[in-house]
mmCIF file of C-alpha atoms in Angstrom:
data_model
loop_
_atom_site.group_PDB
_atom_site.id
_atom_site.type_symbol
_atom_site.label_atom_id
_atom_site.label_comp_id
_atom_site.label_asym_id
_atom_site.label_seq_id
_atom_site.Cartn_x
_atom_site.Cartn_y
_atom_site.Cartn_z
ATOM 1 C CA MET A 17 1.210 93.660 186.464
ATOM 2 C CA LEU A 18 -1.752 94.406 188.747
ATOM 3 C CA GLY A 19 -1.579 90.869 190.146
ATOM 4 C CA THR A 20 2.074 91.383 190.996
ATOM 5 C CA VAL A 21 1.229 94.624 192.790
ATOM 6 C CA LEU A 22 -1.465 92.918 194.901
ATOM 7 C CA LEU A 23 0.857 90.147 196.037
ATOM 8 C CA LEU A 24 3.566 92.672 196.846
ATOM 9 C CA LEU A 25 1.171 94.727 198.952
ATOM 10 C CA LEU A 26 0.203 91.618 200.897
ATOM 11 C CA ALA A 27 3.895 90.940 201.522
ATOM 12 C CA LEU A 28 4.472 94.560 202.574
ATOM 13 C CA ALA A 29 1.734 94.426 205.207
ATOM 14 C CA LYS A 30 3.286 94.922 208.631
ATOM 15 C CA PRO A 31 3.805 91.506 210.279
ATOM 16 C CA ALA A 32 2.454 90.749 213.735
ATOM 17 C CA CYS A 33 6.036 90.100 214.919
ATOM 18 C CA PRO A 34 8.226 92.678 213.100
ATOM 19 C CA SER A 35 11.410 91.134 214.556
ATOM 20 C CA LEU A 36 10.991 87.922 212.604
ATOM 21 C CA ALA A 37 13.801 87.688 210.069
ATOM 22 C CA GLY A 38 11.569 85.902 207.567
ATOM 23 C CA ALA A 39 8.973 88.691 207.574
ATOM 24 C CA ALA A 40 11.644 91.388 207.180
ATOM 25 C CA SER A 41 13.273 89.466 204.342
ATOM 26 C CA ARG A 42 9.944 89.041 202.567
ATOM 27 C CA ARG A 43 9.179 92.746 202.951
ATOM 28 C CA ALA A 44 12.572 93.679 201.477
ATOM 29 C CA GLU A 45 12.004 91.311 198.546
ATOM 30 C CA ALA A 46 8.520 92.735 198.000
ATOM 31 C CA LEU A 47 9.883 96.310 197.913
ATOM 32 C CA LYS A 48 12.523 95.233 195.425
ATOM 33 C CA ARG A 49 9.927 93.624 193.167
ATOM 34 C CA LEU A 50 7.614 96.626 193.486
ATOM 35 C CA LEU A 51 10.437 98.867 192.280
ATOM 36 C CA GLU A 52 10.872 96.558 189.284
ATOM 37 C CA VAL A 53 7.166 97.008 188.481
ATOM 38 C CA PHE A 54 7.879 100.752 188.349
ATOM 39 C CA GLY A 55 10.997 100.207 186.223
ATOM 40 C CA MET A 56 13.592 101.075 188.891
ATOM 41 C CA GLU A 57 16.434 99.296 190.644
ATOM 42 C CA ASP A 58 16.548 101.566 193.697
ATOM 43 C CA PRO A 59 14.205 104.294 194.944
ATOM 44 C CA PRO A 60 15.494 107.790 194.069
ATOM 45 C CA PRO A 61 16.623 109.776 197.126
ATOM 46 C CA PRO A 62 14.315 112.639 198.142
ATOM 47 C CA PRO A 63 15.599 116.106 197.082
ATOM 48 C CA ALA A 64 18.145 117.504 199.536
ATOM 49 C CA HIS A 65 16.094 120.693 199.889
ATOM 50 C CA PHE A 66 12.455 121.516 199.247
ATOM 51 C CA LYS A 67 12.034 121.760 195.508
ATOM 52 C CA GLN A 68 9.052 123.006 193.561
ATOM 53 C CA PRO A 69 8.338 120.921 190.432
ATOM 54 C CA PRO A 70 8.020 122.877 187.172
ATOM 55 C CA GLN A 71 4.453 124.094 186.732
ATOM 56 C CA TYR A 72 4.447 122.724 183.197
ATOM 57 C CA MET A 73 4.979 119.201 184.535
ATOM 58 C CA VAL A 74 2.297 119.614 187.219
ATOM 59 C CA ASP A 75 -0.173 120.918 184.631
ATOM 60 C CA LEU A 76 0.694 118.062 182.268
ATOM 61 C CA PHE A 77 0.076 115.506 185.027
ATOM 62 C CA ASN A 78 -3.299 117.072 185.820
ATOM 63 C CA THR A 79 -4.220 117.006 182.118
ATOM 64 C CA VAL A 80 -3.242 113.367 181.671
ATOM 65 C CA ALA A 81 -4.441 111.903 184.982
ATOM 66 C CA ASN A 82 -7.070 112.317 187.678
ATOM 67 C CA ALA A 83 -6.242 112.956 191.343
ATOM 68 C CA ASP A 84 -5.422 109.252 191.867
ATOM 69 C CA GLY A 85 -3.053 109.203 188.899
ATOM 70 C CA VAL A 86 -5.381 107.091 186.741
ATOM 71 C CA THR A 87 -5.090 107.977 183.044
ATOM 72 C CA LYS A 88 -7.996 110.050 181.740
ATOM 73 C CA ASN A 89 -7.132 109.667 178.076
ATOM 74 C CA PRO A 90 -4.411 107.223 176.933
ATOM 75 C CA ASP A 91 -3.842 109.176 173.707
ATOM 76 C CA ILE A 92 -2.720 112.463 175.294
ATOM 77 C CA LEU A 93 0.925 111.515 175.866
ATOM 78 C CA GLU A 94 3.370 110.779 173.094
ATOM 79 C CA GLY A 95 5.164 107.738 174.473
ATOM 80 C CA ASN A 96 5.025 106.752 178.137
ATOM 81 C CA THR A 97 7.609 109.098 179.687
ATOM 82 C CA VAL A 98 8.072 112.864 179.929
ATOM 83 C CA ARG A 99 11.328 114.150 181.418
ATOM 84 C CA SER A 100 12.163 117.735 182.388
ATOM 85 C CA PHE A 101 15.665 119.167 182.831
ATOM 86 C CA LEU A 102 16.686 122.576 184.151
ATOM 87 C CA ASP A 103 19.533 124.603 182.678
ATOM 88 C CA LYS A 104 22.936 123.944 184.281
ATOM 89 C CA THR A 105 24.899 126.943 182.993
ATOM 90 C CA HIS A 106 23.617 129.435 185.601
ATOM 91 C CA GLY A 107 25.814 132.048 184.026
ATOM 92 C CA GLU A 108 26.154 132.967 180.383
ATOM 93 C CA LYS A 109 23.013 134.548 179.019
ATOM 94 C CA MET A 110 21.537 132.921 175.925
ATOM 95 C CA ARG A 111 23.694 129.814 176.457
ATOM 96 C CA PHE A 112 22.021 126.707 177.870
ATOM 97 C CA LEU A 113 23.251 123.288 178.972
ATOM 98 C CA PHE A 114 21.143 120.301 180.023
ATOM 99 C CA ILE A 115 22.639 117.141 181.535
ATOM 100 C CA LEU A 116 20.858 114.066 180.142
ATOM 101 C CA SER A 117 22.616 111.280 182.064
ATOM 102 C CA SER A 118 19.318 110.047 183.546
ATOM 103 C CA VAL A 119 17.896 109.150 180.117
ATOM 104 C CA ALA A 120 18.050 105.369 179.806
ATOM 105 C CA LYS A 121 19.757 103.797 176.810
ATOM 106 C CA ASN A 122 16.587 101.971 175.819
ATOM 107 C CA GLU A 123 14.473 105.137 175.737
ATOM 108 C CA LYS A 124 13.431 106.295 172.314
ATOM 109 C CA ILE A 125 13.517 110.084 171.945
ATOM 110 C CA LEU A 126 10.234 111.077 170.310
ATOM 111 C CA THR A 127 10.189 114.854 170.786
ATOM 112 C CA ALA A 128 12.476 117.333 172.533
ATOM 113 C CA GLU A 129 11.425 120.884 173.359
ATOM 114 C CA LEU A 130 13.332 123.889 174.688
ATOM 115 C CA HIS A 131 11.057 125.985 176.929
ATOM 116 C CA LEU A 132 12.166 129.594 177.452
ATOM 117 C CA PHE A 133 10.256 132.258 179.384
ATOM 118 C CA ARG A 134 10.082 135.516 177.418
ATOM 119 C CA LEU A 135 10.466 138.537 179.708
ATOM 120 C CA TRP A 136 8.724 141.858 179.213
ATOM 121 C CA PRO A 137 10.615 143.733 176.467
ATOM 122 C CA ARG A 138 12.900 146.606 177.290
ATOM 123 C CA ALA A 139 11.746 150.126 176.560
ATOM 124 C CA THR A 140 13.056 151.273 173.186
ATOM 125 C CA ASP A 141 14.514 154.764 172.791
ATOM 126 C CA GLY A 142 13.842 156.826 169.688
ATOM 127 C CA PRO A 143 11.162 156.673 167.032
ATOM 128 C CA LYS A 144 12.081 153.210 165.713
ATOM 129 C CA ARG A 145 10.199 150.466 167.502
ATOM 130 C CA HIS A 146 10.242 146.760 166.734
ATOM 131 C CA HIS A 147 7.113 144.626 166.991
ATOM 132 C CA PHE A 148 8.830 141.321 166.180
ATOM 133 C CA CYS A 149 12.317 139.893 166.261
ATOM 134 C CA GLN A 150 13.863 136.685 164.995
ATOM 135 C CA VAL A 151 14.872 134.116 167.607
ATOM 136 C CA SER A 152 17.231 131.326 166.520
ATOM 137 C CA VAL A 153 18.283 128.254 168.475
ATOM 138 C CA TYR A 154 21.595 126.601 167.634
ATOM 139 C CA GLN A 155 23.208 123.344 168.678
ATOM 140 C CA VAL A 156 26.740 124.151 169.814
ATOM 141 C CA LEU A 157 29.265 121.986 167.968
ATOM 142 C CA ASP A 158 32.460 123.748 169.080
ATOM 143 C CA LYS A 159 32.381 126.268 171.932
ATOM 144 C CA SER A 160 35.631 127.847 170.812
ATOM 145 C CA GLU A 161 34.356 128.591 167.281
ATOM 146 C CA LEU A 162 30.825 129.870 167.766
ATOM 147 C CA ASP A 163 31.363 132.663 165.243
ATOM 148 C CA THR A 164 32.227 130.241 162.449
ATOM 149 C CA PRO A 165 29.759 128.179 160.358
ATOM 150 C CA GLY A 166 31.227 124.952 161.720
ATOM 151 C CA GLY A 167 30.838 125.980 165.338
ATOM 152 C CA LYS A 168 27.069 125.681 165.530
ATOM 153 C CA LYS A 169 24.065 124.139 163.768
ATOM 154 C CA LEU A 170 20.686 125.828 163.371
ATOM 155 C CA LEU A 171 17.869 123.869 165.021
ATOM 156 C CA ALA A 172 14.929 126.275 165.003
ATOM 157 C CA ALA A 173 14.164 129.885 164.045
ATOM 158 C CA ARG A 174 11.010 131.953 164.074
ATOM 159 C CA LEU A 175 9.571 135.417 164.635
ATOM 160 C CA VAL A 176 8.633 136.246 168.212
ATOM 161 C CA SER A 177 6.398 139.120 169.277
ATOM 162 C CA LEU A 178 7.835 141.848 171.451
ATOM 163 C CA GLN A 179 4.480 142.396 173.099
ATOM 164 C CA GLY A 180 3.970 140.917 176.551
ATOM 165 C CA SER A 181 5.693 137.949 178.153
ATOM 166 C CA GLY A 182 5.235 134.188 178.333
ATOM 167 C CA TRP A 183 6.662 130.823 177.373
ATOM 168 C CA GLU A 184 8.219 130.123 173.978
ATOM 169 C CA VAL A 185 8.791 126.520 172.886
ATOM 170 C CA PHE A 186 11.327 125.400 170.283
ATOM 171 C CA ALA A 187 11.684 121.884 168.839
ATOM 172 C CA ILE A 188 15.262 120.572 169.184
ATOM 173 C CA THR A 189 14.702 116.828 168.800
ATOM 174 C CA GLN A 190 17.666 116.043 166.552
ATOM 175 C CA ALA A 191 20.177 117.694 168.890
ATOM 176 C CA VAL A 192 18.954 115.662 171.859
ATOM 177 C CA ARG A 193 19.140 112.447 169.837
ATOM 178 C CA ASP A 194 22.749 113.320 169.023
ATOM 179 C CA TRP A 195 23.522 113.936 172.705
ATOM 180 C CA THR A 196 21.958 110.702 173.922
ATOM 181 C CA GLU A 197 23.941 108.720 171.353
ATOM 182 C CA ASP A 198 27.196 110.494 172.289
ATOM 183 C CA GLU A 199 27.218 112.306 175.647
ATOM 184 C CA SER A 200 30.534 114.013 174.879
ATOM 185 C CA SER A 201 28.918 115.857 171.951
ATOM 186 C CA ASN A 202 26.625 117.774 174.322
ATOM 187 C CA GLN A 203 28.071 121.279 174.370
ATOM 188 C CA GLY A 204 24.762 122.961 174.921
ATOM 189 C CA LEU A 205 22.599 125.423 173.029
ATOM 190 C CA LEU A 206 23.011 128.991 171.844
ATOM 191 C CA VAL A 207 20.055 131.351 171.373
ATOM 192 C CA THR A 208 20.325 134.561 169.341
ATOM 193 C CA VAL A 209 17.928 137.506 168.908
ATOM 194 C CA GLN A 210 18.069 139.483 165.654
ATOM 195 C CA GLY A 211 16.046 141.972 163.671
ATOM 196 C CA LEU A 212 13.601 140.906 160.978
ATOM 197 C CA GLY A 213 16.290 140.912 158.317
ATOM 198 C CA GLY A 214 18.824 139.121 160.464
ATOM 199 C CA SER A 215 20.463 142.369 161.567
ATOM 200 C CA PRO A 216 21.990 142.472 165.058
ATOM 201 C CA LEU A 217 20.064 144.258 167.801
ATOM 202 C CA ASP A 218 22.219 145.827 170.479
ATOM 203 C CA PRO A 219 21.009 145.667 173.122
ATOM 204 C CA PRO A 220 18.442 143.030 172.121
ATOM 205 C CA PRO A 221 14.884 144.160 172.934
ATOM 206 C CA LEU A 222 13.955 140.626 173.914
ATOM 207 C CA GLN A 223 15.376 138.616 176.789
ATOM 208 C CA PHE A 224 14.629 135.189 178.217
ATOM 209 C CA ALA A 225 14.682 134.325 181.908
ATOM 210 C CA SER A 226 17.898 132.685 183.072
ATOM 211 C CA GLY A 227 18.403 129.942 185.600
ATOM 212 C CA ARG A 228 20.359 132.206 187.922
ATOM 213 C CA ASP A 229 18.596 135.564 187.940
ATOM 214 C CA HIS A 230 14.920 134.668 187.861
ATOM 215 C CA HIS A 231 12.253 132.812 189.814
ATOM 216 C CA GLU A 232 12.208 129.009 189.810
ATOM 217 C CA SER A 233 8.954 129.014 187.826
ATOM 218 C CA LYS A 234 10.605 130.845 184.904
ATOM 219 C CA LYS A 235 13.833 128.860 184.584
ATOM 220 C CA PRO A 236 14.851 127.528 181.145
ATOM 221 C CA MET A 237 13.778 123.926 180.729
ATOM 222 C CA LEU A 238 14.269 121.035 178.355
ATOM 223 C CA VAL A 239 11.300 118.683 178.025
ATOM 224 C CA LEU A 240 11.704 115.220 176.495
ATOM 225 C CA PHE A 241 8.865 112.972 175.365
ATOM 226 C CA THR A 242 10.235 109.431 175.263
ATOM 227 C CA ASP A 243 9.146 105.807 175.242
ATOM 228 C CA ASP A 244 11.005 103.024 177.054
ATOM 229 C CA GLY A 245 9.140 100.214 175.268
ATOM 230 C CA ARG A 246 7.519 98.883 178.448
ATOM 231 C CA ARG A 247 3.990 97.652 177.893
ATOM 232 C CA GLY A 248 1.452 95.818 180.015
ATOM 233 C CA ALA A 249 1.233 92.041 179.920
ATOM 234 C CA SER A 250 -1.323 90.476 177.616
ATOM 235 C CA LEU A 251 -2.825 88.510 180.529
ATOM 236 C CA PRO A 252 -4.165 90.266 183.641
ATOM 237 C CA VAL A 253 -2.956 87.532 186.019
ATOM 238 C CA ALA A 254 0.528 87.147 187.487
ATOM 239 C CA ASN A 255 2.094 85.039 190.229
ATOM 240 C CA PHE A 256 4.621 86.180 192.809
ATOM 241 C CA PRO A 257 7.999 84.664 191.872
ATOM 242 C CA GLY A 258 9.112 81.976 194.258
ATOM 243 C CA GLY A 259 5.724 81.779 195.929
ATOM 244 C CA SER A 260 3.012 79.175 195.732
ATOM 245 C CA HIS A 261 0.857 78.661 192.679
ATOM 246 C CA THR A 262 -2.196 80.085 194.438
ATOM 247 C CA PRO A 263 -3.950 82.568 192.117
ATOM 248 C CA TRP A 264 -3.019 86.154 193.059
ATOM 249 C CA HIS A 265 -6.615 87.239 193.529
ATOM 250 C CA VAL A 266 -7.053 84.950 196.562
ATOM 251 C CA PRO A 267 -5.466 86.703 199.580
ATOM 252 C CA LYS A 268 -4.456 84.832 202.694
ATOM 253 C CA LEU A 269 -7.709 84.306 204.592
ATOM 254 C CA THR A 270 -7.777 85.238 208.259
ATOM 255 C CA GLY A 271 -10.933 85.562 210.259
ATOM 256 C CA PRO A 272 -13.937 83.524 211.372
ATOM 257 C CA ARG A 273 -14.741 80.429 209.311
ATOM 258 C CA ASN A 274 -18.335 81.525 208.701
ATOM 259 C CA ALA A 275 -17.118 84.920 207.397
ATOM 260 C CA ARG A 276 -14.791 83.179 204.961
ATOM 261 C CA SER A 277 -17.591 80.879 203.803
ATOM 262 C CA LEU A 278 -19.868 83.882 203.235
ATOM 263 C CA ASP A 279 -17.083 85.623 201.318
ATOM 264 C CA ARG A 280 -16.817 82.672 198.946
ATOM 265 C CA LEU A 281 -20.544 82.908 198.246
ATOM 266 C CA GLN A 282 -20.285 86.511 197.112
ATOM 267 C CA PRO A 283 -20.394 86.871 193.315
ATOM 268 C CA CYS A 284 -17.346 88.032 191.384
ATOM 269 C CA GLN A 285 -16.957 91.785 191.792
ATOM 270 C CA ARG A 286 -14.439 94.591 192.212
ATOM 271 C CA HIS A 287 -13.182 95.552 195.681
ATOM 272 C CA PRO A 288 -10.993 98.486 196.842
ATOM 273 C CA LEU A 289 -7.225 98.027 197.168
ATOM 274 C CA SER A 290 -5.426 101.090 198.484
ATOM 275 C CA VAL A 291 -1.794 101.708 197.558
ATOM 276 C CA ASP A 292 -0.304 104.312 199.931
ATOM 277 C CA PHE A 293 3.146 105.524 198.846
ATOM 278 C CA GLU A 294 3.812 107.093 202.253
ATOM 279 C CA GLU A 295 3.198 103.774 203.989
ATOM 280 C CA ILE A 296 5.542 102.064 201.529
ATOM 281 C CA GLY A 297 8.177 104.742 202.216
ATOM 282 C CA TRP A 298 8.167 106.460 198.813
ATOM 283 C CA SER A 299 6.489 109.775 199.639
ATOM 284 C CA GLY A 300 9.825 111.625 199.685
ATOM 285 C CA TRP A 301 10.379 111.330 195.923
ATOM 286 C CA ILE A 302 6.876 110.858 194.500
ATOM 287 C CA ILE A 303 5.210 114.219 193.910
ATOM 288 C CA SER A 304 1.817 112.972 192.804
ATOM 289 C CA PRO A 305 -0.333 111.051 193.487
ATOM 290 C CA ARG A 306 0.132 110.282 197.195
ATOM 291 C CA GLY A 307 -1.447 106.910 196.494
ATOM 292 C CA TYR A 308 -4.116 105.288 194.358
ATOM 293 C CA ASN A 309 -6.847 102.648 194.388
ATOM 294 C CA ALA A 310 -5.651 99.633 192.411
ATOM 295 C CA TYR A 311 -8.827 97.618 193.124
ATOM 296 C CA HIS A 312 -8.855 93.829 193.041
ATOM 297 C CA CYS A 313 -11.291 91.142 191.985
ATOM 298 C CA LYS A 314 -12.806 88.692 194.413
ATOM 299 C CA GLY A 315 -15.793 86.393 194.520
ATOM 300 C CA SER A 316 -17.177 83.174 193.132
ATOM 301 C CA CYS A 317 -18.053 82.234 189.573
ATOM 302 C CA PRO A 318 -20.859 79.687 190.154
ATOM 303 C CA PHE A 319 -22.747 77.799 187.486
ATOM 304 C CA PRO A 320 -24.666 79.113 185.611
ATOM 305 C CA LEU A 321 -22.660 82.236 184.821
ATOM 306 C CA GLY A 322 -24.883 85.284 184.352
ATOM 307 C CA GLU A 323 -24.184 88.164 181.986
ATOM 308 C CA ASN A 324 -23.462 90.396 184.995
ATOM 309 C CA MET A 325 -20.351 88.283 185.607
ATOM 310 C CA ARG A 326 -19.044 89.231 182.166
ATOM 311 C CA PRO A 327 -17.918 85.663 181.366
ATOM 312 C CA THR A 328 -15.913 84.732 178.322
ATOM 313 C CA ASN A 329 -17.183 81.893 176.140
ATOM 314 C CA HIS A 330 -14.307 79.796 177.421
ATOM 315 C CA ALA A 331 -15.308 80.483 181.041
ATOM 316 C CA THR A 332 -18.917 79.493 180.278
ATOM 317 C CA VAL A 333 -17.811 76.167 178.796
ATOM 318 C CA GLN A 334 -15.421 75.585 181.712
ATOM 319 C CA SER A 335 -18.180 76.251 184.274
ATOM 320 C CA ILE A 336 -20.485 73.751 182.527
ATOM 321 C CA ILE A 337 -17.810 71.049 182.462
ATOM 322 C CA ASN A 338 -17.010 71.727 186.124
ATOM 323 C CA ALA A 339 -20.694 71.641 187.175
ATOM 324 C CA LEU A 340 -21.455 68.421 185.291
ATOM 325 C CA LYS A 341 -18.169 66.781 186.368
ATOM 326 C CA LEU A 342 -17.431 65.905 182.756
ATOM 327 C CA SER A 343 -13.694 65.966 183.279
ATOM 328 C CA GLU A 344 -11.482 65.523 186.315
ATOM 329 C CA GLY A 345 -9.351 68.382 187.598
ATOM 330 C CA VAL A 346 -11.347 71.161 185.921
ATOM 331 C CA SER A 347 -11.996 73.957 188.398
ATOM 332 C CA SER A 348 -14.625 76.674 188.169
ATOM 333 C CA PRO A 349 -13.653 79.900 186.351
ATOM 334 C CA CYS A 350 -11.715 82.555 188.287
ATOM 335 C CA CYS A 351 -12.747 86.090 189.176
ATOM 336 C CA VAL A 352 -10.135 88.304 187.496
ATOM 337 C CA PRO A 353 -9.819 91.821 185.998
ATOM 338 C CA ASP A 354 -11.194 92.021 182.462
ATOM 339 C CA LYS A 355 -10.331 95.680 182.007
ATOM 340 C CA LEU A 356 -7.144 97.371 183.219
ATOM 341 C CA TYR A 357 -6.192 101.039 183.361
ATOM 342 C CA SER A 358 -2.815 102.744 183.483
ATOM 343 C CA ILE A 359 -1.625 105.129 186.175
ATOM 344 C CA ASN A 360 0.789 108.062 186.039
ATOM 345 C CA LEU A 361 3.501 109.043 188.518
ATOM 346 C CA LEU A 362 5.074 112.485 188.798
ATOM 347 C CA TYR A 363 8.353 112.133 190.678
ATOM 348 C CA PHE A 364 11.937 113.295 191.223
ATOM 349 C CA ASP A 365 14.594 111.051 189.668
ATOM 350 C CA ASP A 366 18.126 110.427 190.981
ATOM 351 C CA ASP A 367 19.302 113.805 189.617
ATOM 352 C CA GLU A 368 16.282 115.684 191.043
ATOM 353 C CA ASN A 369 14.790 116.123 187.578
ATOM 354 C CA VAL A 370 10.999 115.862 187.467
ATOM 355 C CA VAL A 371 9.620 112.902 185.477
ATOM 356 C CA LEU A 372 6.080 111.988 184.442
ATOM 357 C CA LYS A 373 5.749 108.293 183.697
ATOM 358 C CA GLN A 374 2.779 106.185 182.647
ATOM 359 C CA TYR A 375 2.476 102.543 183.771
ATOM 360 C CA ASP A 376 0.127 100.107 182.041
ATOM 361 C CA ASP A 377 -2.231 97.604 183.698
ATOM 362 C CA MET A 378 -2.116 99.055 187.226
ATOM 363 C CA VAL A 379 -5.822 99.465 188.074
ATOM 364 C CA ALA A 380 -8.603 96.906 187.744
ATOM 365 C CA GLY A 381 -11.350 98.692 185.839
ATOM 366 C CA SER A 382 -13.863 95.840 186.044
ATOM 367 C CA CYS A 383 -13.987 92.166 186.939
ATOM 368 C CA GLY A 384 -15.313 89.084 185.222
ATOM 369 C CA CYS A 385 -15.278 85.301 185.301
ATOM 370 C CA HIS A 386 -12.559 83.928 183.038
#
């Protein structure tokens, strides 16, 4: 995948004569292929108005990745995608609806969480004060029969403190799996607040922030942890479709002949390769990072291969055969990535939901002769 990215960046470089139809066509094809690397057909449109991403998603990105988006710990995320959805009811209190049309059919739902912000409790009159209450989350089966057993299904219930405020998280995985299998079954969620014995509390001493009446940072949110099955290729080398069979790690050489000759004498090592999303034209929908260093491998693998070149046994044998001319058509080993890292993107999707997605094999961690 990294090799594909490098070739695409070379194609995206601004041509000396921008009016040339061939250069424009190649740039368009490169952008299309780059989107495929990131699992998209078209770039999502930027939000119509300035939109602040949920703090939970920003914090999750910063926990998973460094400032360049490179994964700190590959075991933090469950799956490779985290999607957030804001409540669409904007009206009825304690009723919530999340539109999941952006979830792809091939995505496996691993975990689904309802995030509700608990407001400061109301002052209670009289001597009787409650320290806890029972909060229950139901999947709505029939909006017209919510008071009947068949109208809703219990998903989660637990005691919640009436002291202070903060986020409460409820697991609702099965309901979301039902909704993704049959979109028409999505009639939303119902949340109830009762006393310790299940007795009604009127008015309830506990309230959750709604999507209409409270600050953006406190809006009800559904968070999905999913996996789309995409994994990095087993080999760190790829060729640009339709192009020549030149290895991807050899860019088109321009410059003085003596500089190119000197470059070939340099040993195999890692070099910077900046990917700037603003230059590509994607800064409107990508929240973070603004770009990253993909790195690339360049240099010679001369005989004899030293340990600092991290050669494989196969590469060592190949270099010997090449040096001794024991077989025709055997070239010297190539300088390629021998360790690859994933990166993470935090971005707005087509429906302006915020998504955190992890992509394998996007950064060359080290180089070796293979």
